[in-house]
Amino acid sequence: MQGAERDWCIAVIRVGMLPFFLPLGIIGFYRYLWYFIKVLAWMVYEPVQPKANPTYVPSQDVTIVVPTIDAGEEFKIAARSWLACDPKEIIIITETSMLGPLQELANEVNPEKIRVLTVSKANKRLQMVAGVNATSTEILVFADDDAIWKPTMLQYILACFEDLKMGGVGTCQTVHAVNPNGHQTVWEVLAGFRLTIRNIEVAASTHIDGGVCCLSGRTAAYRTLILRDPAFQFGFQNDLWLGKYPLNSGDDKFLTRWMVTHGWNTFVQVCPEAELFSTFKDNWRFIKQVLRWTRNTWRSDFRSLFTERKIWSRHPFVAFTMLDKIFNPISLLSGPILVAVFAVEQSAGPTNSPLPIWNIIVSYIGWLLLTRGLKLIPHFFKRPQDVIHLPAWLLFNYYFAVMKVYALFTLHEVGWGTRAGVGTTLAADIEKEQNQQSSNVETVTGDRLNEKRPDHTQLDMNN
C-alpha cells in the first residue's frame, strides 16, 4: 500500500473513524461479492430453446391482450411486430370513449386479427380481466401498446410452456427511442441502464432458483386457465393496500406473486430472440414512472416477504434479493455522508498534513464512477456512446435512493402518476357500476317495450 492509499488509511485511523468505515467497507465488499455472484449466474444462464415439434403454436394457442387508453402511431409499429409472430388473435381493451380511434388504428393494421373491446372506465386491471374473459386460447400474452417484438418472440415464450407446471413467462427488454432518428435523451439512456442491470438480475435469479422478482407487464405470458380462476379475478380486482387504498398499477407484481403462492413455475427468456423494445418517457416525467414503480416494489416485496412468505421456501435467492434492496438506500447514502464527515473531521499528524478536501472528493467520485461503470459494461458493448451519461447515472442513483425512502413513506399514494385520475378507483367497484348501468338500461328498455306492447285482452274484447 503506497502513496495516497497509505495516507488515506492513516488519516482514517487518526481521526478515529475506523469503527465507522470498517462496517462500510464490509458492506461494500458484500455488495460487490453479491453482484459478482449475479454476473456469474447471468453468464452461465441458458434460455429455453424451442422444440422442433412444439406442443403450442402461436397461430392456434396464443392470444395477445393489450390494455390501453391512449395508443398512438407507435401502436401500429408494435401491432405489426406482434402480427409477425402469427398469434391467433390480438384483443385491444380500452375505455368506451376511445373505441373509435383505436378501431381506426386496428383497421389500418389488420381488422381480421385485431379485435377492440371496451370497458366503461379506464382501469388497467379491469381491462386485463375483460381481455382474459374474451380469450379462447390456452396461452395469453399481456403486452404494452408500445412493446415491439422480434419475429421469434412467441416461439421462445411458448418453449417454456412445454413444462406443464410453467405458469408465467417473461422476456428481456431494451429501450426503443421515442425520436424517429433513434437519438435517446439522457432520460431514455438512464432507463436503458436500469434495463441492463434488470436483465442481468432476472437471468441470474432464474438460473439460481427459478424465481424472479417480477414478470414485467411490458410483455408476459400466462396460462389462460390460471387467470380464468374466479379466485384470481376477485383478488386481482379487489386488491387493497392496508385494506383501504385501491391498487390498480402493480398488476405485474400481483401476477408474479400469484404464480409463486399457487405453485406455478416462472421463467424469463433472456436472449436476443426474446428481446422486446419499449419506449420510455424522454423527459423528466420518467421520474414519475420510476416513483410509481418504486412504490409498487415496496408494497409487493413487503407482501412477498412478510405476509405471504412462500417466496422464502420456493425462491430463497429472490427473497434475499428483495431483502437486500430494502436496505440498499441506507448503505448507498451512508457512503457520501461518512466521507463528508471524514473530510471535515480529519486533522494533521506529526509527519503528514490533512488530505485536501478536493482530493478526497475527486477520489471518491472517481471510485464511484469506476464501480458504477463496471456494472454497465454489457450495456456499453451495445451502446458505447452512452458512457458520457455515466455521471448522470451516478447522480440518478443517489436521487433514486432518496426517492425510495420517500416512496416508502407515501405508499398510500396509489394514482398512476403520469395519467391524472387513472388508478384511484378499485377495479371491482367500476365493474359493479358497469353491471348496474347495464341492468338499469335493460330495465328501462323492458319498461318501454311493455308500454308500447298492445293490450291483447282489450283488443279481443272489442272484437
Coordinates of C-alpha atoms in Angstrom, one line a residue:
M1 CA 0.0 0.0 0.0
Q2 CA 1.6 3.3 -1.1
G3 CA 1.1 7.0 -1.6
A4 CA -2.4 8.3 -1.4
E5 CA -3.9 5.0 -0.2
R6 CA -1.5 4.9 2.7
D7 CA -2.2 8.5 3.6
W8 CA -6.0 7.8 3.4
C9 CA -5.8 4.9 5.8
I10 CA -3.5 6.7 8.2
A11 CA -5.9 9.7 8.2
V12 CA -8.9 7.5 8.8
I13 CA -7.3 5.8 11.8
R14 CA -6.0 9.1 13.2
V15 CA -9.5 10.7 13.0
G16 CA -10.8 7.7 14.9
M17 CA -13.4 6.8 12.3
L18 CA -12.2 3.3 11.7
P19 CA -15.2 1.9 13.6
F20 CA -17.5 3.7 11.1
F21 CA -15.5 3.0 7.9
L22 CA -14.8 -0.7 8.7
P23 CA -18.5 -1.7 8.6
L24 CA -19.0 0.4 5.5
G25 CA -16.1 -1.4 3.9
I26 CA -17.5 -4.8 4.9
I27 CA -20.9 -3.8 3.4
G28 CA -19.2 -2.6 0.2
F29 CA -17.3 -5.9 -0.1
Y30 CA -20.5 -7.9 0.5
R31 CA -22.5 -5.9 -2.1
Y32 CA -19.8 -6.3 -4.8
L33 CA -19.5 -10.0 -4.0
W34 CA -23.3 -10.3 -4.3
Y35 CA -23.2 -8.5 -7.7
F36 CA -20.3 -10.8 -8.8
I37 CA -22.5 -13.8 -8.0
K38 CA -25.3 -12.4 -10.1
V39 CA -23.0 -11.7 -13.0
L40 CA -21.5 -15.2 -12.8
A41 CA -25.1 -16.7 -12.8
W42 CA -26.0 -14.5 -15.7
M43 CA -23.0 -15.7 -17.7
V44 CA -23.9 -19.4 -17.3
Y45 CA -27.7 -18.8 -17.7
E46 CA -29.2 -20.5 -20.7
P47 CA -32.6 -19.7 -22.3
V48 CA -35.1 -22.5 -23.1
Q49 CA -34.8 -23.4 -26.8
P50 CA -37.9 -24.1 -28.9
K51 CA -38.6 -27.7 -29.9
A52 CA -38.8 -28.9 -33.5
N53 CA -42.4 -30.2 -32.8
P54 CA -43.7 -27.9 -30.1
T55 CA -46.9 -28.5 -28.1
Y56 CA -48.1 -25.0 -28.6
V57 CA -48.0 -22.9 -31.8
P58 CA -48.8 -19.2 -32.0
S59 CA -51.4 -19.3 -34.7
Q60 CA -53.6 -21.8 -32.6
D61 CA -52.7 -21.2 -29.0
V62 CA -51.8 -17.6 -28.4
T63 CA -54.0 -14.5 -27.8
I64 CA -52.3 -11.1 -27.2
V65 CA -54.2 -8.9 -24.8
V66 CA -53.3 -5.2 -24.8
P67 CA -55.0 -2.9 -22.2
T68 CA -54.6 0.7 -23.4
I69 CA -56.3 4.1 -23.3
D70 CA -54.2 6.4 -25.4
A71 CA -52.4 4.4 -28.1
G72 CA -50.9 6.4 -31.0
E73 CA -48.9 5.8 -34.1
E74 CA -46.4 3.7 -32.1
F75 CA -49.2 1.2 -31.6
K76 CA -49.2 0.4 -35.4
I77 CA -45.5 -0.3 -35.3
A78 CA -45.9 -2.6 -32.2
A79 CA -49.0 -4.3 -33.6
R80 CA -47.3 -5.2 -36.9
S81 CA -44.4 -6.7 -34.9
W82 CA -46.9 -8.8 -32.9
L83 CA -48.6 -10.0 -36.1
A84 CA -45.2 -11.0 -37.5
C85 CA -45.2 -13.6 -34.7
D86 CA -48.5 -15.0 -36.1
P87 CA -50.8 -15.1 -33.0
K88 CA -54.3 -16.4 -33.3
E89 CA -55.8 -13.1 -32.2
I90 CA -55.0 -9.7 -30.7
I91 CA -57.5 -8.2 -28.3
I92 CA -57.3 -4.5 -27.5
I93 CA -59.2 -3.4 -24.4
T94 CA -59.9 0.3 -24.0
E95 CA -62.4 2.7 -22.4
T96 CA -65.6 3.4 -24.3
S97 CA -64.6 6.9 -25.4
M98 CA -61.5 5.6 -27.2
L99 CA -63.3 2.9 -29.2
G100 CA -63.4 4.9 -32.4
P101 CA -59.7 6.0 -32.6
L102 CA -58.5 2.5 -31.6
Q103 CA -60.8 0.8 -34.0
E104 CA -59.4 3.0 -36.8
L105 CA -55.8 2.0 -35.8
A106 CA -56.8 -1.6 -35.8
N107 CA -58.4 -1.4 -39.2
E108 CA -55.3 0.2 -40.6
V109 CA -53.2 -2.7 -39.4
N110 CA -55.3 -5.9 -39.6
P111 CA -59.0 -5.8 -38.8
E112 CA -59.3 -9.6 -39.2
K113 CA -56.9 -10.4 -36.4
I114 CA -57.3 -7.4 -34.1
R115 CA -60.5 -7.1 -32.0
V116 CA -61.3 -3.9 -30.0
L117 CA -63.3 -4.3 -26.8
T118 CA -64.3 -1.7 -24.2
V119 CA -64.9 -1.1 -20.5
S120 CA -66.9 1.8 -19.1
K121 CA -63.9 3.5 -17.4
A122 CA -60.1 3.4 -17.8
N123 CA -58.7 0.9 -15.3
K124 CA -55.9 -1.4 -16.3
R125 CA -56.9 -4.4 -14.1
L126 CA -60.5 -4.2 -15.2
Q127 CA -59.3 -4.1 -18.8
M128 CA -57.0 -7.0 -18.3
V129 CA -59.7 -9.2 -16.8
A130 CA -62.1 -8.3 -19.7
G131 CA -59.3 -9.4 -22.1
V132 CA -58.8 -12.7 -20.1
N133 CA -62.5 -13.5 -20.3
A134 CA -62.6 -12.8 -24.1
T135 CA -59.6 -15.1 -24.7
S136 CA -60.2 -18.5 -26.3
T137 CA -56.6 -19.9 -26.4
E138 CA -54.6 -21.8 -23.9
I139 CA -51.9 -19.2 -23.7
L140 CA -52.4 -15.4 -23.1
V141 CA -49.8 -12.8 -23.6
F142 CA -50.2 -9.3 -22.0
A143 CA -48.3 -6.6 -23.9
D144 CA -48.0 -2.8 -23.6
D145 CA -49.3 -0.9 -26.6
D146 CA -45.7 0.2 -27.4
A147 CA -43.9 -3.1 -26.9
I148 CA -42.1 -4.0 -30.2
W149 CA -41.3 -7.7 -30.6
K150 CA -38.9 -9.7 -32.7
P151 CA -40.5 -12.3 -35.0
T152 CA -39.1 -15.1 -32.8
M153 CA -40.7 -13.8 -29.6
L154 CA -43.7 -16.2 -29.3
Q155 CA -41.7 -19.2 -30.3
Y156 CA -39.3 -18.6 -27.4
I157 CA -42.1 -17.8 -25.0
L158 CA -44.0 -20.9 -25.9
A159 CA -41.0 -23.1 -25.5
C160 CA -41.1 -22.6 -21.7
F161 CA -44.7 -23.9 -21.6
E162 CA -43.5 -27.4 -22.5
D163 CA -43.1 -27.6 -18.7
L164 CA -46.7 -28.4 -17.6
K165 CA -46.1 -26.6 -14.3
M166 CA -45.0 -23.4 -16.1
G167 CA -47.5 -20.6 -15.2
G168 CA -45.8 -17.4 -16.4
V169 CA -43.0 -16.4 -18.8
G170 CA -41.2 -13.1 -19.1
T171 CA -38.8 -11.5 -21.5
C172 CA -35.7 -9.3 -21.6
Q173 CA -36.0 -5.7 -22.6
T174 CA -34.2 -2.8 -24.2
V175 CA -35.1 0.9 -24.9
H176 CA -36.7 2.0 -28.2
A177 CA -36.1 5.7 -28.8
V178 CA -39.1 8.0 -29.0
N179 CA -37.2 10.1 -31.5
P180 CA -37.7 8.6 -35.1
N181 CA -34.0 9.3 -35.7
G182 CA -33.0 6.9 -32.9
H183 CA -31.5 9.6 -30.7
Q184 CA -32.0 8.8 -27.0
T185 CA -32.3 11.6 -24.4
V186 CA -30.5 11.3 -21.1
W187 CA -33.8 10.0 -19.5
E188 CA -34.0 7.2 -22.0
V189 CA -30.3 6.3 -21.5
L190 CA -31.0 6.1 -17.8
A191 CA -33.9 3.8 -18.5
G192 CA -31.5 1.7 -20.7
F193 CA -29.0 1.4 -17.8
R194 CA -31.8 0.2 -15.5
L195 CA -32.9 -2.4 -18.0
T196 CA -29.3 -3.7 -18.5
I197 CA -29.0 -4.3 -14.8
R198 CA -32.5 -5.8 -14.6
N199 CA -31.7 -8.2 -17.5
I200 CA -28.7 -9.4 -15.6
E201 CA -30.6 -9.8 -12.3
V202 CA -33.6 -11.7 -13.7
A203 CA -31.3 -14.1 -15.7
A204 CA -29.3 -14.7 -12.5
S205 CA -32.3 -15.4 -10.3
T206 CA -33.9 -17.6 -13.0
H207 CA -30.8 -19.6 -13.2
I208 CA -30.1 -19.9 -9.5
D209 CA -33.6 -20.8 -8.1
G210 CA -36.1 -20.4 -10.9
G211 CA -37.7 -17.3 -9.4
V212 CA -38.0 -13.7 -10.4
C213 CA -39.0 -10.5 -8.5
C214 CA -41.4 -9.5 -11.2
L215 CA -42.6 -10.7 -14.6
S216 CA -42.6 -7.3 -16.3
G217 CA -46.0 -6.3 -17.6
R218 CA -44.5 -4.9 -20.8
T219 CA -44.7 -8.4 -22.2
A220 CA -45.6 -11.5 -20.1
A221 CA -47.3 -14.8 -21.0
Y222 CA -49.6 -16.9 -18.8
R223 CA -51.7 -20.0 -19.0
T224 CA -55.3 -18.7 -19.5
L225 CA -56.8 -21.2 -17.1
I226 CA -54.9 -19.6 -14.2
L227 CA -56.3 -16.2 -15.0
R228 CA -59.8 -17.5 -15.5
D229 CA -59.9 -18.7 -11.9
P230 CA -62.6 -16.7 -10.1
A231 CA -60.4 -16.5 -7.0
F232 CA -57.7 -14.9 -9.1
Q233 CA -60.0 -12.4 -10.7
F234 CA -61.7 -11.5 -7.4
G235 CA -58.3 -10.9 -5.7
F236 CA -56.9 -9.1 -8.7
Q237 CA -59.8 -6.6 -8.9
N238 CA -60.2 -6.1 -5.1
D239 CA -56.5 -5.5 -4.3
L240 CA -56.2 -3.0 -1.4
W241 CA -53.1 -1.7 0.3
L242 CA -53.6 -1.7 4.1
G243 CA -57.2 -2.7 3.5
K244 CA -58.3 0.7 2.1
Y245 CA -56.1 2.0 -0.8
P246 CA -57.1 0.6 -4.2
L247 CA -54.2 -0.8 -6.2
N248 CA -54.5 -0.7 -10.0
S249 CA -50.9 -0.3 -11.1
G250 CA -48.6 -3.1 -9.9
D251 CA -50.6 -5.7 -11.8
D252 CA -47.5 -7.5 -12.9
K253 CA -46.3 -7.7 -9.3
F254 CA -49.6 -9.3 -8.3
L255 CA -49.5 -11.8 -11.2
T256 CA -45.9 -12.8 -10.3
R257 CA -46.8 -13.3 -6.6
W258 CA -49.9 -15.4 -7.6
M259 CA -47.6 -17.7 -9.6
V260 CA -45.4 -18.2 -6.5
T261 CA -48.1 -18.6 -3.9
H262 CA -50.1 -21.1 -6.1
G263 CA -47.3 -23.4 -7.0
W264 CA -46.7 -22.4 -10.6
N265 CA -43.2 -22.1 -12.1
T266 CA -41.9 -18.9 -13.8
F267 CA -39.2 -18.3 -16.3
V268 CA -37.6 -15.3 -18.0
Q269 CA -36.2 -15.7 -21.5
V270 CA -33.1 -13.5 -21.6
C271 CA -31.8 -13.9 -25.1
P272 CA -31.8 -11.8 -28.4
E273 CA -34.7 -13.9 -29.8
A274 CA -37.0 -12.9 -26.9
E275 CA -35.9 -9.3 -26.6
L276 CA -38.6 -6.6 -26.7
F277 CA -38.1 -2.9 -27.4
S278 CA -40.2 -0.4 -25.4
T279 CA -40.4 3.3 -25.2
F280 CA -39.9 5.3 -22.0
K281 CA -40.7 8.9 -21.2
D282 CA -38.0 11.0 -22.8
N283 CA -38.2 13.9 -20.3
W284 CA -38.5 14.5 -16.6
R285 CA -41.8 12.6 -16.5
F286 CA -39.6 9.4 -16.5
I287 CA -39.0 10.2 -12.8
K288 CA -42.8 9.9 -12.1
Q289 CA -42.8 6.5 -13.8
V290 CA -39.9 5.4 -11.6
L291 CA -41.7 6.7 -8.5
R292 CA -44.8 4.6 -9.3
W293 CA -42.7 1.5 -9.9
T294 CA -40.8 2.0 -6.7
R295 CA -44.0 2.2 -4.6
N296 CA -45.3 -0.9 -6.3
T297 CA -42.0 -2.7 -5.5
W298 CA -42.1 -1.7 -1.8
R299 CA -45.7 -2.9 -1.5
S300 CA -45.2 -6.2 -3.4
D301 CA -41.9 -7.0 -1.7
F302 CA -43.4 -6.5 1.8
R303 CA -46.2 -8.8 0.9
S304 CA -44.0 -11.5 -0.5
L305 CA -41.5 -11.4 2.4
F306 CA -43.7 -10.8 5.4
T307 CA -47.3 -11.6 4.5
E308 CA -47.4 -14.4 2.0
R309 CA -43.9 -15.7 2.8
K310 CA -44.0 -18.5 0.2
I311 CA -41.1 -16.8 -1.6
W312 CA -38.7 -17.9 1.2
S313 CA -39.2 -21.6 0.6
R314 CA -39.7 -21.6 -3.2
H315 CA -37.2 -18.9 -4.3
P316 CA -34.8 -18.1 -1.4
F317 CA -32.4 -16.3 -3.7
V318 CA -35.1 -13.9 -4.9
A319 CA -36.3 -13.5 -1.3
F320 CA -32.8 -12.5 -0.2
T321 CA -32.5 -10.1 -3.1
M322 CA -35.7 -8.4 -2.1
L323 CA -34.5 -8.1 1.5
D324 CA -31.2 -6.7 0.2
K325 CA -32.9 -4.0 -1.7
I326 CA -34.8 -2.8 1.4
F327 CA -31.5 -1.8 3.0
N328 CA -29.9 -0.6 -0.2
P329 CA -30.8 3.2 0.3
I330 CA -29.2 3.1 3.7
S331 CA -25.9 1.6 2.6
L332 CA -25.8 3.9 -0.5
L333 CA -26.5 7.1 1.3
S334 CA -24.2 6.3 4.2
G335 CA -21.1 6.4 1.9
P336 CA -21.0 10.1 1.0
I337 CA -22.2 11.1 4.5
L338 CA -19.2 9.3 6.1
V339 CA -16.8 10.6 3.5
A340 CA -18.0 14.2 4.2
V341 CA -17.6 13.7 7.9
F342 CA -14.1 12.3 7.4
A343 CA -13.2 15.3 5.2
V344 CA -14.3 17.8 7.8
E345 CA -13.0 15.9 10.9
Q346 CA -9.5 14.9 9.7
S347 CA -6.6 16.6 11.4
A348 CA -2.8 16.9 10.8
G349 CA -0.4 14.5 12.3
P350 CA 3.3 14.8 13.3
T351 CA 4.6 13.7 9.9
N352 CA 1.8 14.5 7.4
S353 CA -0.8 17.2 6.8
P354 CA -4.6 16.7 6.3
L355 CA -5.6 15.5 2.9
P356 CA -7.1 18.3 0.8
I357 CA -10.9 18.2 0.6
W358 CA -10.8 18.4 -3.2
N359 CA -8.5 15.3 -3.2
I360 CA -11.0 13.4 -1.1
I361 CA -14.0 14.4 -3.2
V362 CA -12.3 13.7 -6.5
S363 CA -11.0 10.4 -5.4
Y364 CA -14.4 9.3 -4.0
I365 CA -16.3 10.4 -7.2
G366 CA -13.7 8.7 -9.4
W367 CA -14.2 5.5 -7.4
L368 CA -18.0 5.7 -7.7
L369 CA -17.8 6.3 -11.5
L370 CA -15.4 3.4 -11.9
T371 CA -17.6 0.9 -9.9
R372 CA -20.8 2.0 -11.5
G373 CA -19.3 1.8 -14.9
L374 CA -18.1 -1.7 -14.4
K375 CA -21.7 -2.8 -13.7
L376 CA -22.8 -1.3 -17.0
I377 CA -20.1 -2.9 -19.2
P378 CA -22.7 -5.2 -21.0
H379 CA -24.6 -2.0 -21.9
F380 CA -21.5 -0.2 -23.2
F381 CA -20.7 -3.1 -25.5
K382 CA -24.0 -2.4 -27.3
R383 CA -24.1 1.4 -26.9
P384 CA -20.6 2.8 -26.2
Q385 CA -21.8 6.3 -26.8
D386 CA -23.8 6.2 -23.6
V387 CA -20.6 6.3 -21.4
I388 CA -20.9 10.1 -21.4
H389 CA -24.1 9.7 -19.3
L390 CA -22.2 7.8 -16.5
P391 CA -22.1 11.0 -14.3
A392 CA -25.9 11.4 -14.8
W393 CA -26.3 7.7 -13.8
L394 CA -24.3 8.3 -10.6
L395 CA -26.5 11.3 -9.7
F396 CA -29.6 9.3 -10.5
N397 CA -28.5 6.5 -8.2
Y398 CA -28.4 8.9 -5.2
Y399 CA -31.6 10.6 -6.2
F400 CA -33.2 7.2 -6.5
A401 CA -32.0 6.2 -3.0
V402 CA -33.7 9.3 -1.6
M403 CA -36.8 8.6 -3.8
K404 CA -37.0 5.0 -2.4
V405 CA -37.2 6.5 1.1
Y406 CA -39.8 9.0 0.0
A407 CA -41.8 6.2 -1.7
L408 CA -41.7 4.1 1.4
F409 CA -43.5 6.9 3.4
T410 CA -46.0 7.6 0.6
L411 CA -47.3 4.1 -0.1
H412 CA -50.8 5.3 0.3
E413 CA -50.4 7.3 -3.0
V414 CA -51.9 4.9 -5.5
G415 CA -52.5 7.1 -8.5
W416 CA -50.9 6.4 -11.8
G417 CA -48.7 9.4 -11.6
T418 CA -48.3 10.1 -15.3
R419 CA -52.0 9.9 -16.0
A420 CA -54.3 12.2 -14.0
G421 CA -57.3 10.4 -12.4
V422 CA -56.2 6.9 -13.5
G423 CA -55.7 4.3 -10.9
T424 CA -57.7 5.8 -8.0
T425 CA -60.8 3.6 -8.2
L426 CA -61.0 -0.1 -7.4
A427 CA -61.5 -2.3 -10.5
A428 CA -64.2 -4.3 -8.8
D429 CA -66.1 -1.1 -8.0
I430 CA -66.0 0.0 -11.6
E431 CA -67.2 -3.4 -12.7
K432 CA -70.2 -3.2 -10.3
E433 CA -71.1 0.2 -11.5
Q434 CA -70.8 -1.0 -15.1
N435 CA -73.1 -4.0 -14.4
Q436 CA -75.5 -1.8 -12.5
Q437 CA -75.7 0.6 -15.5
S438 CA -76.3 -2.3 -17.9
S439 CA -79.0 -3.7 -15.6
N440 CA -80.7 -0.3 -15.5
V441 CA -80.6 0.0 -19.3
E442 CA -82.2 -3.4 -19.6
T443 CA -84.9 -2.5 -17.1
V444 CA -85.7 0.8 -18.8
T445 CA -85.7 -0.9 -22.2
G446 CA -88.1 -3.6 -20.9
D447 CA -90.4 -1.0 -19.4
R448 CA -90.6 0.9 -22.7
L449 CA -91.4 -2.2 -24.6
N450 CA -94.2 -3.0 -22.2
E451 CA -95.6 0.5 -22.7
K452 CA -95.6 0.0 -26.5
R453 CA -97.0 -3.5 -26.4
P454 CA -100.7 -3.6 -27.3
D455 CA -103.2 -4.8 -24.8
H456 CA -104.3 -8.1 -26.5
T457 CA -107.0 -8.7 -23.9
Q458 CA -108.7 -5.4 -24.7
L459 CA -108.4 -5.9 -28.4
D460 CA -110.1 -9.3 -28.2
M461 CA -112.9 -7.9 -26.1
N462 CA -113.6 -5.1 -28.7
N463 CA -113.7 -7.7 -31.4

